[in-house]
Structures are given as C-alpha cells and as structure tokens.
Amino acid sequence: MNALNFIRLMLAVSVIVWHSFPLTGNPVEWPALRQALGELGVDGFFAISGFLIYGSWKRNPNWWRYLAARALRIFPAFWVCLIVTAFLIAPITTALVTGRSYIDVISVENVKYVVQNAALRIFDHSIAGTPLNVPYPGYWNGSLWTLFWEFLCYLGVLTLGLLALYRFRATVPLIFGLTFLGLLATAYGPVENYWAVHGSRFGIMFAAGMLIEQYARRIPVSWPLLGAAAVVTAASMLLPDYRVVGALPWAYLMLGLGAMLKHPRLKLENDISYGVYIYGMPVQQVLASFGLAALGVPLFGILSILLTLPLAAASWFLLERHAMKLRPGRRVQRNVQTEAVAG
C-alpha cells in the first residue's frame, strides 16, 4: 500500500507545468524558481527509479530477466511515441497550420526522426524544421532525451550486479559519493564535459534512490521529517545546483511521501505517468502551433494536462501494460505465487 505511482504521475504533470513557461514564451527569470520548476520533476523520477530498480535487481538478480523487464518498460511506448509524433502529430499539425495536404508535408525526414532517435539517444528534436512559428521552435518532444540517461542508470545497476559488487555494503554509498564529486566538479568546478555534467546530475539522483533502498529498514519516516526534507530542498534552490545539498532530501521526500500516503485512491494500479511524460510536450507544441500559447501559462498548462491524459491512458491500457506481461519468468512467478496461496 503506497502512493509511488501517484507521486510519479504528479512529477510527470509537473514537467508539463514547467514546459508551459518556455512553450508560451514566458521564461522563468528567478534562478531558484527556474531550478525548482525545471529539475525537481525529472530528478524525482530518477530517485524513485533508483529505489525501485535496485530493489528489483536485489530480489531477482537474473541479468536476462532484469534487462528484458527494463527494455519492455521503456522501448515499446517510446517507439510508438516516436511513430505517432512523426506520422500523426507533426504532419497533421503542419498540414493544418500551413494549409497543405498531409502527403505534401510527409517526407524522408519523418522516417529519419524515428530511425535516428530509436535507440533512446535523441539526435534530432525537429521534423523537417518543424514546429515553426511557435515560441519554442524546432522541438517536438524535449522530454525524451532524459530516457537515454535513465536507461544508462539501469545498465549501471546491471553492471555492478554482474561484477558481484553489491556483496560489499560500501558499493552503493561509494557510487553516491562518486556522483557527488562529479557534481562538484561540473556544477562548481571547471569540468564542462557533456557526459560528466549529465552523468553526475542524473547519477546522483538515481544513486540517492539506491542508497535509500539499501538502508530503507533503518530510515525512519514521519511527517515532521518529511517537512524538514521539504524545507532543506527548498532552501537548496538558492544554490547554483541544489543537488549538492538537496539530492538526498528530495529523494527522501518523494519516497517518504509514497510510503506515508496510504489512501486507497492514491494507490494507482494503472501507472500512466510514463505516457504523461512522453506525450506532454508534443501536445503542448500542437497547442502552441494553433496560437494557444497566447492563453498564458495557467490556462495553457491546464489544457495541456487535460489533453495529454487521454493519450497517456491509451499508451498504458493499449500498449505498456501488455508489453510488461511479456517479461521473462512472469508466468512462472505468478504460478508459484498462486500455488503458495493455495497451499
């Protein structure tokens, strides 16, 4: 009984809220607020993933089952999102806005968008230069690029497991420490390498989730402690990179809220957060293409959320949950559980 799916859904919605500012041409000027709106949502995802994925490996350290489960969770919906964007959302929007036909706006560029980005590394955010004449041109889906780093974290968990390094209790704290040093070197030091910058940013949040999972039975959770974590996280926004102080408090706050919120209605059996995350920005760019950015951030954000939710639900009910049923060993595990209950 936990609310982690609800927390992830709220984090995904927060990404739509954040994108509503630049996509309507209203940048957030105050650095602390810009950091809070722009980074806490994705960072929360990585912290929860670190907690759950590391726990998944510990429960079943089988490399094939682990890798297949991670791939089935990420790739099918991601590929469909690329195809839907390339052959439905982008060309139909472009055709309607320009007054051209669907056939006229389809080209090899639509195919290239899918093929070039299919391995999670996003090489091209636009399709034949579209979207155009919007406050944030050239990007159909600026959310997808973080999935590459998410999957790298999955592979990192797998690599450490195959090397049998989890038998040492110091492994996970050491990983957190290394990412912390990387963050100091990139956010406060001279290192500007692309891989080091983003690896440290996403790595420290994923490692924070892993660290909390490792010591979960020893870590107390209460409303006063969650309040303290919220205060520390908020105060850390005044720093150039809040994660130096706020990585662990924010991870603790997200996971602690998931544990403390036990209302049955918050225990979402259907996890549409991934769909909200991957379809949010394409929906927003469609709205912006038709001039609805003029609505302003609040109305634009609300409308974006309302239109994204049906797409996210369709992604979950028609694809994601069925893909997850293909995980190796799932039927065997279910049969064992059934026999145990019957016994």
XYZ file of C-alpha atoms in Angstrom:
343
model
C 0.000 0.000 0.000
C 1.942 3.006 -1.264
C 1.399 6.031 -3.474
C 4.531 5.877 -5.613
C 2.537 5.672 -8.858
C 0.587 8.744 -7.759
C 3.831 10.556 -6.911
C 5.269 9.694 -10.328
C 2.106 10.947 -12.011
C 2.398 14.259 -10.169
C 6.059 14.508 -11.186
C 5.110 13.934 -14.824
C 2.413 16.599 -14.578
C 4.977 18.967 -13.068
C 7.109 18.573 -16.198
C 4.143 19.746 -18.301
C 3.725 22.713 -15.956
C 7.411 23.586 -16.341
C 7.308 23.319 -20.129
C 4.309 25.643 -20.176
C 6.609 28.579 -19.435
C 9.074 28.396 -22.362
C 6.460 26.979 -24.744
C 4.314 30.070 -24.242
C 7.289 32.417 -24.467
C 7.337 33.184 -20.742
C 10.771 32.239 -19.369
C 11.236 31.992 -15.605
C 13.739 34.674 -14.653
C 14.406 33.874 -10.981
C 17.128 31.168 -10.896
C 15.830 29.462 -7.752
C 12.315 29.114 -9.142
C 13.639 28.076 -12.547
C 15.711 25.334 -10.923
C 12.769 24.131 -8.830
C 10.306 24.031 -11.709
C 12.742 22.724 -14.272
C 14.601 19.997 -12.420
C 12.707 18.628 -9.426
C 10.202 16.690 -11.554
C 12.744 14.713 -13.547
C 15.032 14.323 -10.541
C 12.161 12.832 -8.567
C 11.656 10.271 -11.316
C 15.317 9.260 -11.164
C 15.287 8.944 -7.369
C 12.200 6.715 -7.401
C 13.689 4.663 -10.252
C 16.921 4.169 -8.321
C 14.951 2.890 -5.346
C 12.730 0.535 -7.350
C 15.238 -0.715 -9.928
C 17.941 -1.501 -7.390
C 15.339 -3.295 -5.285
C 14.223 -5.229 -8.354
C 17.757 -6.448 -9.013
C 18.229 -7.485 -5.387
C 15.033 -9.539 -5.451
C 15.839 -11.256 -8.730
C 19.486 -10.892 -9.832
C 18.994 -12.551 -13.207
C 20.584 -10.437 -15.923
C 18.277 -11.556 -18.745
C 15.040 -11.078 -16.815
C 16.257 -7.751 -15.476
C 17.304 -6.401 -18.867
C 14.182 -7.663 -20.631
C 11.925 -6.110 -17.995
C 13.667 -2.738 -18.266
C 13.585 -2.772 -22.082
C 9.905 -3.745 -22.209
C 9.041 -0.916 -19.853
C 10.901 1.752 -21.810
C 11.141 0.924 -25.510
C 7.676 -0.105 -26.811
C 5.898 3.048 -25.652
C 8.902 5.155 -26.638
C 8.942 3.752 -30.188
C 5.203 4.219 -30.583
C 5.539 7.807 -29.348
C 8.206 8.472 -31.996
C 5.991 6.981 -34.721
C 2.862 8.816 -33.572
C 4.772 12.090 -33.427
C 6.443 11.588 -36.818
C 3.445 10.362 -38.800
C 0.416 11.794 -36.995
C 1.061 14.690 -34.627
C 3.724 16.579 -36.589
C 2.450 16.195 -40.189
C -1.224 16.708 -39.370
C -0.430 19.810 -37.319
C 1.881 21.152 -40.019
C -0.680 20.450 -42.746
C -3.489 22.197 -40.871
C -1.383 25.208 -39.938
C 0.093 25.704 -43.418
C -2.956 24.719 -45.428
C -1.056 21.988 -47.244
C -2.076 18.359 -47.613
C -0.827 15.520 -45.439
C 1.016 13.976 -48.406
C 2.798 17.245 -49.101
C 4.290 17.513 -45.617
C 5.405 13.885 -45.331
C 8.988 13.226 -46.391
C 12.030 11.160 -45.574
C 12.556 13.498 -42.605
C 9.632 11.852 -40.813
C 11.283 8.457 -41.206
C 14.656 9.851 -40.126
C 13.123 11.232 -36.929
C 12.055 7.729 -35.903
C 15.171 5.881 -37.046
C 17.754 8.337 -35.700
C 16.142 8.516 -32.262
C 15.093 4.864 -31.913
C 17.979 3.903 -29.621
C 16.913 6.469 -26.957
C 19.719 8.914 -27.786
C 17.869 11.860 -29.304
C 19.820 13.238 -32.251
C 17.062 15.311 -33.833
C 14.230 17.044 -31.980
C 12.610 18.548 -35.066
C 10.985 17.082 -38.166
C 11.931 18.959 -41.322
C 12.439 22.048 -39.188
C 9.016 21.886 -37.592
C 7.404 23.018 -35.406
C 7.715 26.552 -36.749
C 6.187 29.860 -35.698
C 5.906 28.823 -32.061
C 7.642 30.400 -29.031
C 9.950 27.361 -28.757
C 10.601 26.192 -32.352
C 12.408 23.093 -33.568
C 11.398 20.768 -30.723
C 8.532 18.303 -30.916
C 9.498 16.448 -27.768
C 12.115 17.892 -25.478
C 11.336 15.359 -22.747
C 12.604 12.207 -24.432
C 16.313 12.916 -24.098
C 16.367 12.010 -20.379
C 15.265 8.430 -21.123
C 18.725 7.690 -22.505
C 20.250 8.600 -19.151
C 17.590 6.627 -17.310
C 18.492 3.508 -19.274
C 22.200 4.103 -18.675
C 21.427 4.031 -14.954
C 19.623 0.710 -15.468
C 22.713 -0.641 -17.202
C 24.864 0.654 -14.357
C 22.802 -1.327 -11.824
C 23.160 -4.403 -14.031
C 26.929 -3.976 -14.446
C 27.546 -3.657 -10.713
C 25.370 -6.716 -10.157
C 27.219 -8.824 -12.726
C 30.502 -7.819 -11.119
C 29.092 -9.025 -7.771
C 29.928 -5.670 -6.184
C 26.683 -5.467 -4.217
C 28.065 -8.003 -1.779
C 30.056 -5.061 -0.396
C 27.804 -2.750 1.601
C 30.051 0.174 0.706
C 29.351 -0.096 -3.024
C 26.191 1.999 -3.181
C 27.476 4.701 -0.776
C 30.644 4.828 -2.871
C 28.627 5.297 -6.061
C 26.716 8.126 -4.414
C 29.992 9.680 -3.274
C 31.491 9.496 -6.764
C 28.468 11.147 -8.335
C 28.625 13.820 -5.629
C 32.251 14.541 -6.529
C 31.276 14.623 -10.185
C 28.561 17.156 -9.359
C 31.061 19.349 -7.533
C 33.443 19.164 -10.482
C 30.799 20.033 -13.064
C 28.445 22.402 -11.252
C 31.026 24.201 -9.111
C 34.288 23.262 -10.782
C 35.997 23.518 -14.167
C 34.630 20.352 -15.789
C 32.254 21.050 -18.692
C 32.218 17.654 -20.391
C 28.720 16.730 -21.623
C 28.868 13.181 -20.262
C 30.259 14.254 -16.903
C 27.701 17.048 -16.480
C 24.614 14.976 -17.192
C 26.017 11.751 -15.767
C 26.591 13.489 -12.445
C 23.210 15.205 -12.456
C 21.141 12.114 -13.176
C 23.544 9.721 -11.485
C 23.387 11.379 -8.082
C 19.584 11.278 -8.046
C 19.468 7.632 -9.120
C 22.179 6.779 -6.573
C 20.216 8.638 -3.879
C 17.274 6.322 -4.528
C 19.567 3.295 -4.387
C 21.084 4.487 -1.121
C 17.668 4.914 0.483
C 16.658 1.441 -0.723
C 19.750 -0.114 0.807
C 19.042 1.368 4.239
C 15.247 1.504 3.940
C 14.606 -0.614 7.031
C 16.731 1.697 9.157
C 15.454 5.029 7.889
C 12.547 6.483 9.877
C 9.722 8.193 8.019
C 7.389 10.700 9.638
C 5.577 13.876 8.695
C 7.991 16.117 10.668
C 10.964 14.505 8.905
C 9.289 14.906 5.517
C 8.598 18.548 6.365
C 12.261 19.044 7.254
C 13.303 17.422 3.956
C 10.987 19.800 2.086
C 12.489 22.822 3.866
C 16.059 21.720 3.111
C 15.186 21.051 -0.534
C 13.527 24.449 -0.876
C 16.486 26.241 0.718
C 18.930 24.386 -1.545
C 17.276 26.006 -4.587
C 19.273 29.134 -3.756
C 22.449 27.261 -4.705
C 23.688 27.098 -8.318
C 22.995 23.344 -8.235
C 20.624 22.322 -5.459
C 21.640 18.649 -5.584
C 24.847 19.248 -3.646
C 22.620 19.664 -0.586
C 19.170 18.638 -1.781
C 19.684 15.361 -3.663
C 19.101 13.085 -0.668
C 16.390 15.238 0.980
C 14.409 15.407 -2.275
C 14.768 11.654 -2.860
C 13.744 11.003 0.759
C 10.753 13.349 0.406
C 9.459 11.629 -2.745
C 9.904 8.103 -1.411
C 8.691 9.063 2.061
C 5.517 10.600 0.664
C 4.961 7.438 -1.334
C 5.201 5.425 1.866
C 3.104 7.737 4.058
C 0.223 8.397 1.664
C -1.804 5.220 2.136
C -5.256 6.291 0.983
C -6.685 3.577 -1.319
C -7.460 6.137 -4.037
C -3.806 7.096 -4.204
C -2.713 3.512 -4.772
C -2.915 3.736 -8.530
C -2.946 0.286 -10.106
C -2.584 1.815 -13.565
C 0.620 3.796 -13.990
C 0.071 6.401 -16.711
C 2.965 8.621 -15.587
C 5.265 7.433 -18.386
C 2.656 8.267 -21.008
C 2.115 11.706 -19.488
C 5.851 12.312 -19.609
C 6.429 11.274 -23.225
C 3.278 12.821 -24.753
C 3.109 16.054 -22.763
C 5.368 18.228 -24.904
C 4.042 17.096 -28.330
C 0.550 18.005 -27.154
C 1.813 21.371 -25.954
C 3.552 22.105 -29.253
C 0.338 21.305 -31.131
C -1.499 23.817 -28.957
C 1.242 26.388 -29.487
C 1.135 25.803 -33.257
C -2.516 26.859 -33.269
C -1.799 30.028 -31.324
C -2.977 28.822 -27.930
C 0.276 29.883 -26.295
C -1.460 33.250 -26.076
C -3.676 31.794 -23.335
C -0.843 32.264 -20.872
C 0.872 29.760 -18.614
C -2.002 28.736 -16.273
C -4.664 28.044 -18.923
C -2.144 26.625 -21.384
C -0.799 24.273 -18.709
C -4.245 23.073 -17.612
C -5.360 22.478 -21.192
C -2.108 20.625 -21.941
C -2.615 18.305 -18.970
C -6.247 17.586 -19.848
C -5.371 16.698 -23.450
C -2.296 14.642 -22.502
C -4.081 12.388 -20.008
C -6.172 10.517 -22.644
C -3.051 9.823 -24.725
C -1.216 8.612 -21.626
C -4.125 6.359 -20.680
C -4.238 4.929 -24.205
C -0.497 4.268 -24.071
C -0.890 2.394 -20.784
C -4.023 0.370 -21.498
C -3.295 -0.433 -25.144
C 0.465 -0.961 -25.011
C 2.509 -0.553 -21.847
C 0.743 -2.987 -19.535
C 0.586 -5.621 -22.292
C 4.288 -5.205 -23.050
C 5.111 -5.717 -19.375
C 3.272 -9.053 -19.439
C 5.956 -10.312 -21.835
C 8.641 -10.179 -19.160
C 10.554 -13.486 -18.937
C 9.618 -15.577 -15.929
C 6.479 -13.595 -15.170
C 4.168 -16.573 -15.733
C 6.367 -18.843 -13.650
C 6.431 -16.335 -10.802
C 2.651 -15.922 -10.945
C 2.133 -19.683 -10.840
C 4.460 -20.021 -7.842
C 2.556 -17.276 -6.032
C -0.764 -18.951 -6.826
C 0.484 -22.290 -5.517
C 1.776 -20.645 -2.369
C -1.602 -19.024 -1.707
C -3.432 -22.286 -2.418
C -1.077 -24.176 -0.129
